[in-house]
PDB file of C-alpha atoms in Angstrom:
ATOM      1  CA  UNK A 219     -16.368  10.562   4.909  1.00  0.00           C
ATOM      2  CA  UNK A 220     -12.924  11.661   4.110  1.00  0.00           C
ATOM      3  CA  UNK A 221     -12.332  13.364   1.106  1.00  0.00           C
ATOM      4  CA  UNK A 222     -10.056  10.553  -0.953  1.00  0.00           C
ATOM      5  CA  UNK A 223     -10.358  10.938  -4.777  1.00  0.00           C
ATOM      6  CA  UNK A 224      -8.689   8.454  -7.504  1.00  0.00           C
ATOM      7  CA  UNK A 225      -8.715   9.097 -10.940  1.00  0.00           C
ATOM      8  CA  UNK A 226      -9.766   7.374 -13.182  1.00  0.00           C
ATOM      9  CA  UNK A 227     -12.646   5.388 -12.088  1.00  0.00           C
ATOM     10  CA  UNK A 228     -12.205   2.926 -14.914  1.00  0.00           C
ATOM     11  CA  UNK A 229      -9.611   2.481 -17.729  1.00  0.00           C
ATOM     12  CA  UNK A 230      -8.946   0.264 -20.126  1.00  0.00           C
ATOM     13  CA  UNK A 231      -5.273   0.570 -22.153  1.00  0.00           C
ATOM     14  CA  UNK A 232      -3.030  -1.474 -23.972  1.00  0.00           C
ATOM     15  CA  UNK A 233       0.308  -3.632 -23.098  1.00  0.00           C
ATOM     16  CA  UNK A 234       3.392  -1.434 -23.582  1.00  0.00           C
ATOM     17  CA  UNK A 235       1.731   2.298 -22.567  1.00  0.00           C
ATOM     18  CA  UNK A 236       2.165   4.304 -19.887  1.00  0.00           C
ATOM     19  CA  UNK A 237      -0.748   4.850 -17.228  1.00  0.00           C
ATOM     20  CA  UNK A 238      -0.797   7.085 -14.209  1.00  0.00           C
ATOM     21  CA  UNK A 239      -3.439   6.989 -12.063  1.00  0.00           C
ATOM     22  CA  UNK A 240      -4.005   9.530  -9.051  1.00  0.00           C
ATOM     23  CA  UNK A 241      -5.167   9.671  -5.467  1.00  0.00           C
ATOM     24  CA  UNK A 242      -5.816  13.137  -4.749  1.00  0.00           C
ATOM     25  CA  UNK A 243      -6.762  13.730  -0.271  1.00  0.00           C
ATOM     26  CA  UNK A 244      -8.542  16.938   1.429  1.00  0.00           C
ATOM     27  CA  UNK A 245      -7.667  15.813   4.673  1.00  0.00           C
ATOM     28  CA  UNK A 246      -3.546  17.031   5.006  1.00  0.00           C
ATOM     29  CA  UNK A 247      -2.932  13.635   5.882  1.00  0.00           C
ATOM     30  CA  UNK A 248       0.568  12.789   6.069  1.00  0.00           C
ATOM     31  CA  UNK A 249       0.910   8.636   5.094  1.00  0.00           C
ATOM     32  CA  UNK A 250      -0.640   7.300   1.908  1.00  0.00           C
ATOM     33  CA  UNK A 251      -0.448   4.324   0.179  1.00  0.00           C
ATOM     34  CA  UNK A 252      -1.571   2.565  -3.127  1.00  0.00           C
ATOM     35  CA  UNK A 253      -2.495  -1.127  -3.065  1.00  0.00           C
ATOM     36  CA  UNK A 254      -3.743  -3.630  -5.662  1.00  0.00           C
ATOM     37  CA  UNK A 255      -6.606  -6.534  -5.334  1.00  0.00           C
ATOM     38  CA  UNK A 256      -6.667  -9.317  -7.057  1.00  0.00           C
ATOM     39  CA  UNK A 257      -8.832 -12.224  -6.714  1.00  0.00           C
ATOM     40  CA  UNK A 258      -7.226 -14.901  -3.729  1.00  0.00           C
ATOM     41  CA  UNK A 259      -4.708 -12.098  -3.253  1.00  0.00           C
ATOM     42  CA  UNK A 260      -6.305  -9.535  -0.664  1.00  0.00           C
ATOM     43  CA  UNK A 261      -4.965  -6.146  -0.374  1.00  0.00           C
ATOM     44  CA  UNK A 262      -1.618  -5.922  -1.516  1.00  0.00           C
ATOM     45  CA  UNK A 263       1.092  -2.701  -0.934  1.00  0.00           C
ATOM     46  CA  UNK A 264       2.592  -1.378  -3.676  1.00  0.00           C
ATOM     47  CA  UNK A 265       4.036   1.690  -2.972  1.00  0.00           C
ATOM     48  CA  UNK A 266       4.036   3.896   0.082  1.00  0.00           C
ATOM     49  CA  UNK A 267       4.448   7.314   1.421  1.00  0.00           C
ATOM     50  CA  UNK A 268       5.120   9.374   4.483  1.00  0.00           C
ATOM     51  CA  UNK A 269       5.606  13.090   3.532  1.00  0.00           C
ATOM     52  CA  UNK A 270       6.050  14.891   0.570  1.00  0.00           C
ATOM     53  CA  UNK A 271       8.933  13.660  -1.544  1.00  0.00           C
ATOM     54  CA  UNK A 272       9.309  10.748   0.986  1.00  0.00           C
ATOM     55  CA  UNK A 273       8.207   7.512  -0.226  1.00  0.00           C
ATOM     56  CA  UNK A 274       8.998   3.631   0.068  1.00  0.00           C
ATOM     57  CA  UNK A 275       8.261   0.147  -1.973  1.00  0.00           C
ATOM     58  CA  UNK A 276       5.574  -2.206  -0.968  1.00  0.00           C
ATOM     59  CA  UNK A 277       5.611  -6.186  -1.393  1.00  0.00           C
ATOM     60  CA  UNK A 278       4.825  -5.941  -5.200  1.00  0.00           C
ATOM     61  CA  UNK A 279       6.278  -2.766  -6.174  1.00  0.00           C
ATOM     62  CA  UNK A 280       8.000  -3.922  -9.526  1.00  0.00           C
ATOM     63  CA  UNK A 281       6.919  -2.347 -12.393  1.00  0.00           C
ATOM     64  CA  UNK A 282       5.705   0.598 -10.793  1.00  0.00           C
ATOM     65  CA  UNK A 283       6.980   4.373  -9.702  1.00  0.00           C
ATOM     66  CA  UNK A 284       5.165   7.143  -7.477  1.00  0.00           C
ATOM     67  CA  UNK A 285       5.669  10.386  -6.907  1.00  0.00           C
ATOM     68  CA  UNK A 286       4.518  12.838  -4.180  1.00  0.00           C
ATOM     69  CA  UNK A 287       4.620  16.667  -4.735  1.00  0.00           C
ATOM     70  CA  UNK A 288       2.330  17.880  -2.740  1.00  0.00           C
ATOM     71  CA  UNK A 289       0.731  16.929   0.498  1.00  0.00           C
ATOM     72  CA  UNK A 290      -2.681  15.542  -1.375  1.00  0.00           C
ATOM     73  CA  UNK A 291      -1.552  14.253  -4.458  1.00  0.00           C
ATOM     74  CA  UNK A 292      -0.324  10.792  -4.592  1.00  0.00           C
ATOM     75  CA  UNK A 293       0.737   9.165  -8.569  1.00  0.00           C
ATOM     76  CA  UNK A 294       0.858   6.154  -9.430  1.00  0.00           C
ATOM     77  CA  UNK A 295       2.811   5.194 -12.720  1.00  0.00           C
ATOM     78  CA  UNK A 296       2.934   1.825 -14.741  1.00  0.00           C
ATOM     79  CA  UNK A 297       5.754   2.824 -17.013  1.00  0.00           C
ATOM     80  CA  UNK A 298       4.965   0.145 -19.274  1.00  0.00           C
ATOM     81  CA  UNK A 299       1.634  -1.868 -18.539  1.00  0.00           C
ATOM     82  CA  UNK A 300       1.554  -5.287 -18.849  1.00  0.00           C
ATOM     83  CA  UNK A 301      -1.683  -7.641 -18.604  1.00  0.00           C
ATOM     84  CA  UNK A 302      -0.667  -8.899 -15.301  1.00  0.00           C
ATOM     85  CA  UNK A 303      -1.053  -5.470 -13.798  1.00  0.00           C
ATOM     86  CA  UNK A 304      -4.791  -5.567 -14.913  1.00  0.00           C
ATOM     87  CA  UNK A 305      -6.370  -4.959 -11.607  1.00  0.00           C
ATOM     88  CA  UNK A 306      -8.252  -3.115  -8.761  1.00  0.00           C
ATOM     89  CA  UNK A 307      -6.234  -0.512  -7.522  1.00  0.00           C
ATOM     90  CA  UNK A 308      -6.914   1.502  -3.950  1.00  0.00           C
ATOM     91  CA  UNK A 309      -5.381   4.135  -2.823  1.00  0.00           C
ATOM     92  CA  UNK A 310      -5.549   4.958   1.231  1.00  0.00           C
ATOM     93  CA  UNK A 311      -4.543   7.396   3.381  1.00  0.00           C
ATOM     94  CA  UNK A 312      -4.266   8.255   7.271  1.00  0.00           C
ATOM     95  CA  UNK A 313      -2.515  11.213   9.155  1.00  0.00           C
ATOM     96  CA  UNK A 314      -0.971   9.477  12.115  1.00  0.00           C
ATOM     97  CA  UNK A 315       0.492   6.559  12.787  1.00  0.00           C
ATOM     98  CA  UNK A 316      -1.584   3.532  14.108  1.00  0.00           C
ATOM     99  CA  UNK A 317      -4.734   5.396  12.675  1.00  0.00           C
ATOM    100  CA  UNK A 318      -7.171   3.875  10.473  1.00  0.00           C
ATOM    101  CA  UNK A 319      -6.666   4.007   6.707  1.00  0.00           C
ATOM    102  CA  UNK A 320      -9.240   6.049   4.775  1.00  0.00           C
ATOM    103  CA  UNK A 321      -9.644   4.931   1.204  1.00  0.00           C
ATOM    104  CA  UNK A 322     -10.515   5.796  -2.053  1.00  0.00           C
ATOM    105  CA  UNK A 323     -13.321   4.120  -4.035  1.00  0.00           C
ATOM    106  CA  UNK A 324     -10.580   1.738  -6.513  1.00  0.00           C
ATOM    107  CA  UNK A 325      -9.639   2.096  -9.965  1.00  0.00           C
ATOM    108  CA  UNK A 326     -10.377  -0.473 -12.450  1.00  0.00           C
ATOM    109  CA  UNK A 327      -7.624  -0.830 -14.532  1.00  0.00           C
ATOM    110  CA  UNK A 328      -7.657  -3.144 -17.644  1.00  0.00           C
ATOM    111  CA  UNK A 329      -4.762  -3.884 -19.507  1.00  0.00           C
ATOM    112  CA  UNK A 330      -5.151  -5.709 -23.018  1.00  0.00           C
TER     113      UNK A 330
ATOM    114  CA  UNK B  42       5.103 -10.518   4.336  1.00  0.00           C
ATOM    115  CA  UNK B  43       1.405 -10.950   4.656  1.00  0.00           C
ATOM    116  CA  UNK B  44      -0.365 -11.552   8.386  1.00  0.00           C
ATOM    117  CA  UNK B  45      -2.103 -14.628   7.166  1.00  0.00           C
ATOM    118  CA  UNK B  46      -6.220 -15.090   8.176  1.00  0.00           C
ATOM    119  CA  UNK B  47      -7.849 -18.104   8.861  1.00  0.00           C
ATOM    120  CA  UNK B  48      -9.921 -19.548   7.922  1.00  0.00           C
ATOM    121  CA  UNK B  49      -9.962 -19.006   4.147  1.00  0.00           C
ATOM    122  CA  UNK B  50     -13.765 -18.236   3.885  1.00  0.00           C
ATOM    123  CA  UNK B  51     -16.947 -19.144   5.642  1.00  0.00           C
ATOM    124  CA  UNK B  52     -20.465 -19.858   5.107  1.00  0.00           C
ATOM    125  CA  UNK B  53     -22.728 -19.752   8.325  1.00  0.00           C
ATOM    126  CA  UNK B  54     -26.634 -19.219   8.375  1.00  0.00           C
ATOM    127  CA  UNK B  55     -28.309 -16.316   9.646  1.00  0.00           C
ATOM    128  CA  UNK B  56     -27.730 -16.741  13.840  1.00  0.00           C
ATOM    129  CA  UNK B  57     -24.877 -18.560  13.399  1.00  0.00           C
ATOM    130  CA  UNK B  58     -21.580 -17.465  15.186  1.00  0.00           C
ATOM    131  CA  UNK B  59     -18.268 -17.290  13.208  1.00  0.00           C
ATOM    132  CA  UNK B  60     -14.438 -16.219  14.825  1.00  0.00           C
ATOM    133  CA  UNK B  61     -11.525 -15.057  11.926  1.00  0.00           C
ATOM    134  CA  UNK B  62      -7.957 -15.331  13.347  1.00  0.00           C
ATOM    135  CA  UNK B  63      -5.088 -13.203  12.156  1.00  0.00           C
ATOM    136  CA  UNK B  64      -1.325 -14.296  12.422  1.00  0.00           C
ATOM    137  CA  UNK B  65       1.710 -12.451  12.185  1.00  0.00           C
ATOM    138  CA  UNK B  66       4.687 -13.370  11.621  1.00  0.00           C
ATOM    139  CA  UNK B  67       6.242 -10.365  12.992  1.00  0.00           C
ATOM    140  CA  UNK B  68       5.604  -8.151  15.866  1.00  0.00           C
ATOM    141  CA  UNK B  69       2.299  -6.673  15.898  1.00  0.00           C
ATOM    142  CA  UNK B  70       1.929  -2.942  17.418  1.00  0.00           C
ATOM    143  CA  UNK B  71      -1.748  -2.539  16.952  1.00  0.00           C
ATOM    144  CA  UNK B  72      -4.494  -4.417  14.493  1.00  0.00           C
ATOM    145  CA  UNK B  73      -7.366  -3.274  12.727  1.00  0.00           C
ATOM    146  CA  UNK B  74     -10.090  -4.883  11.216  1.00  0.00           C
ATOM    147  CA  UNK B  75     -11.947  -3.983   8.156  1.00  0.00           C
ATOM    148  CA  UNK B  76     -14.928  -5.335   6.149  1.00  0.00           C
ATOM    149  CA  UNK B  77     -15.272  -5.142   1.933  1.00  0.00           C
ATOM    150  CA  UNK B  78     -18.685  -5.783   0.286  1.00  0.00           C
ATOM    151  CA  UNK B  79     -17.915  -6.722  -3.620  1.00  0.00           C
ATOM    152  CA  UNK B  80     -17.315  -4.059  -5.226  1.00  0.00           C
ATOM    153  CA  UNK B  81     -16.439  -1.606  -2.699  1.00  0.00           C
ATOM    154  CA  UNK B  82     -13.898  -0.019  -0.669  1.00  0.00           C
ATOM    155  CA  UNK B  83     -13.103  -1.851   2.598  1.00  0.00           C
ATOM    156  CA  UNK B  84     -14.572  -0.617   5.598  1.00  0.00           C
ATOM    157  CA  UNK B  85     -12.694  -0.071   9.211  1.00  0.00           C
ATOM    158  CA  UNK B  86     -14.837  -1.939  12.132  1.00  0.00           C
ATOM    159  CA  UNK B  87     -12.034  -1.495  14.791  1.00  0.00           C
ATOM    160  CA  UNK B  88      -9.131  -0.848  16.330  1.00  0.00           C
ATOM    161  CA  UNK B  89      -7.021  -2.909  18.618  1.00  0.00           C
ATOM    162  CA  UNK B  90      -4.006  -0.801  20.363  1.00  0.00           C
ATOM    163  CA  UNK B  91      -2.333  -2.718  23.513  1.00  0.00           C
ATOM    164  CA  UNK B  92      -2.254  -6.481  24.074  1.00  0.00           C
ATOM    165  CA  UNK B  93      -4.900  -8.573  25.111  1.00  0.00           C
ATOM    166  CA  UNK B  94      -7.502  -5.730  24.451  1.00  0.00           C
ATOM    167  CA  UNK B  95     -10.615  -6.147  23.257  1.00  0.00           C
ATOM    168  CA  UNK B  96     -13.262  -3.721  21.420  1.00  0.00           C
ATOM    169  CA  UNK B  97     -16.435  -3.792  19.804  1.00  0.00           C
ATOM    170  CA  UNK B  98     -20.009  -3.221  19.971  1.00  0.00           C
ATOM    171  CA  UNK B  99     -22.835  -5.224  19.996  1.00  0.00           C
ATOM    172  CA  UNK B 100     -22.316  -8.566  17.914  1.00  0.00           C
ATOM    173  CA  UNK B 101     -19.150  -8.068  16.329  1.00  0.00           C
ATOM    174  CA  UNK B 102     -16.017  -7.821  19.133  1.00  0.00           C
ATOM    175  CA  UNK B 103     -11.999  -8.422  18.582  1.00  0.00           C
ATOM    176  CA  UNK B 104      -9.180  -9.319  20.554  1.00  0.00           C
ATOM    177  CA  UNK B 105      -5.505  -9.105  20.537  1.00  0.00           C
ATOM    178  CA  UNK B 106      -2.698 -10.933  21.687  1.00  0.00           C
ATOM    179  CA  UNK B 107       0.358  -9.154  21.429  1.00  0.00           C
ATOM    180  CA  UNK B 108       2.532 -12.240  22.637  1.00  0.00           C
ATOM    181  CA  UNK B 109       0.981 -14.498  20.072  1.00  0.00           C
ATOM    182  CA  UNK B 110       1.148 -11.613  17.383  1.00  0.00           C
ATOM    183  CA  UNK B 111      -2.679 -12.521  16.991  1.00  0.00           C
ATOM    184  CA  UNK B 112      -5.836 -11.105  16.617  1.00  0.00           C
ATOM    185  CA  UNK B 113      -8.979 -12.520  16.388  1.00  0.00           C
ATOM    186  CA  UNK B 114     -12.189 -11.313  15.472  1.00  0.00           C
ATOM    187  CA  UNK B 115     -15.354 -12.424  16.878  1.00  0.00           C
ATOM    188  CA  UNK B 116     -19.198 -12.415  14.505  1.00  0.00           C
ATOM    189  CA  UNK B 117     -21.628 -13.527  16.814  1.00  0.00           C
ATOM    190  CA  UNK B 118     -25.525 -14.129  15.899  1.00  0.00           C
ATOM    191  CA  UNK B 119     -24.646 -13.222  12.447  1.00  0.00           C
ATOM    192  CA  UNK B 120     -26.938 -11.333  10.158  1.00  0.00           C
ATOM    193  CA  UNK B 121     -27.354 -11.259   6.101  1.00  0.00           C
ATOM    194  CA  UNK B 122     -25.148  -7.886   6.243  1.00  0.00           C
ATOM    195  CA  UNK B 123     -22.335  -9.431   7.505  1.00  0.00           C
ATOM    196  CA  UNK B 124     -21.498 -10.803   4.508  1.00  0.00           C
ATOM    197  CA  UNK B 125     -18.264  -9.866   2.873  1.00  0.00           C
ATOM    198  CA  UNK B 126     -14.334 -10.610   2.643  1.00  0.00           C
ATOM    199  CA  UNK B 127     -13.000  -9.600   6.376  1.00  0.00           C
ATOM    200  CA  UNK B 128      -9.485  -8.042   6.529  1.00  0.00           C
ATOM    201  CA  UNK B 129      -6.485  -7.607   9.782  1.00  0.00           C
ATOM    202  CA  UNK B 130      -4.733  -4.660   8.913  1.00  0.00           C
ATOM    203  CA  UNK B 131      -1.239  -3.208  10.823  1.00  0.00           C
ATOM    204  CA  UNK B 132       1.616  -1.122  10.268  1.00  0.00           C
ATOM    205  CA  UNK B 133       4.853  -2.733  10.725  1.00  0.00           C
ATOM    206  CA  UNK B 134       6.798  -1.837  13.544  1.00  0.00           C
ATOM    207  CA  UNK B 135       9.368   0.782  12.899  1.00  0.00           C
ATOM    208  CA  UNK B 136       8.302   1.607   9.206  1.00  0.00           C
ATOM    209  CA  UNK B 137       5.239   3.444   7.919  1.00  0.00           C
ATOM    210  CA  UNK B 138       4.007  -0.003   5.688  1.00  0.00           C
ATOM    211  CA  UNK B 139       0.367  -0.509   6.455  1.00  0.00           C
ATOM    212  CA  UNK B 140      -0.181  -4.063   5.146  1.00  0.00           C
ATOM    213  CA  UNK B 141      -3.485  -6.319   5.235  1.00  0.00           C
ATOM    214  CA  UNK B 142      -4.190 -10.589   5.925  1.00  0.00           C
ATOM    215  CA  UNK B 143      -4.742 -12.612   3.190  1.00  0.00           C
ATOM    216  CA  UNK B 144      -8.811 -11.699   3.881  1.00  0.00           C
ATOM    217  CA  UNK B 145     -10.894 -14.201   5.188  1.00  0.00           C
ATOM    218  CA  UNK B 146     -14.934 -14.351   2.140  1.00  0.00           C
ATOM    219  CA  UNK B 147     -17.711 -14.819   4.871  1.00  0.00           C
ATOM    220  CA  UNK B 148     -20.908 -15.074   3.615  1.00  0.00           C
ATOM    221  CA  UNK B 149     -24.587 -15.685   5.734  1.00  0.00           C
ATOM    222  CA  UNK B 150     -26.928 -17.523   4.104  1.00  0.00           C
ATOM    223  CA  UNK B 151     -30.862 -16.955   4.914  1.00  0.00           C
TER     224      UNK B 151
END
């Protein structure tokens, strides 16, 4: 399986703080990408990107920023959480175009 | 904006066949196909790359029309595993967004 790490697993926070969560890849791939579940609404983009330093909004991108460094580390911030970004979050990756996406195993984020 | 799947979801019993569509509204390059259990991270089944191709193996099989901008995916004989929210996946054409259908729940019943 391909090595596709998010952190945190699981976390619960409050309306108003800030929460980054991370994708971390050992595979050099170049495209990654952070989606959101939520029940009756499949797989949803949020934020994309396709090198270092070269990234692009999804469908539901408000509310949230990324940032890409390095090749295998992939953020995503809510600057300010609100209870409608409680979710599933998944972050994917694949290193050519028209390739399969590899994915992470989803963060459960809680906001109260 | 989303491919949309159809149908919805989809009970069958064990045996039973089952087809999930995928639409596009725009053009479609390639499809894949991927399965989630609850709980999980989706899982890719196949890829579809030229028009009017089909893959698979065994009982579960796809097609593509790249006229239509469809895809369909084909669950014949069905077994208890099978169960699980089905998803079309492509990248738009000319950008690097990889986005997913609205999923399609299927589940077998014994």
């Amino acid at each position: 399986d391909a090595g596709i790490t998010q952190s945190p697993r699981h976390k619960v926070t409050e309306t108003g703080t800030p929460v980054t969560l991370r994708c971390h890849q050992t595979e050099n791939h170049r495209y990654m990408y952070w989606y959101r579940q939520d029940p009756g609404h499949g797989l949803r983009l949020i934020h994309y990107s396709y090198g270092v330093k070269d990234t692009d909004k999804g469908e539901v991108s408000d509310g949230y920023s990324v940032s890409r460094s390095k090749t295998e580390d992939f953020l995503l911030t809510l600057e300010s959480a609100t209870s409608s970004q409680t979710s599933v979050y998944f972050c994917a990756t694949h290193g050519q175009s028209n390739e399969k996406l590899f994915f992470g195993s989803g963060t459960q984020l809680s906001v109260l | 904006q989303q491919p949309v799947q159809s149908p919805q979801a989809v009970i069958l019993r064990e045996g039973e066949d089952a087809v999930i569509n995928c639409s596009s509204s725009k053009a479609l390059y390639s499809v894949h196909w991927y399965r989630q259990k609850h709980g999980e991270a989706p899982v890719f089944l196949m890829i579809l790359l030229k028009g009017g191709e089909q893959k698979g193996h065994e009982k579960i099989s796809a097609s593509f029309n790249e006229k239509k901008q469809q895809s369909s995916l084909y669950l014949t004989a069905s077994q208890l595993s099978y169960s699980g929210t089905y998803f079309c996946g492509t990248e738009e054409r000319g950008t690097y967004k990889y986005i997913f259908g609205t999923g399609t729940r299927l589940k077998v019943l014994a």
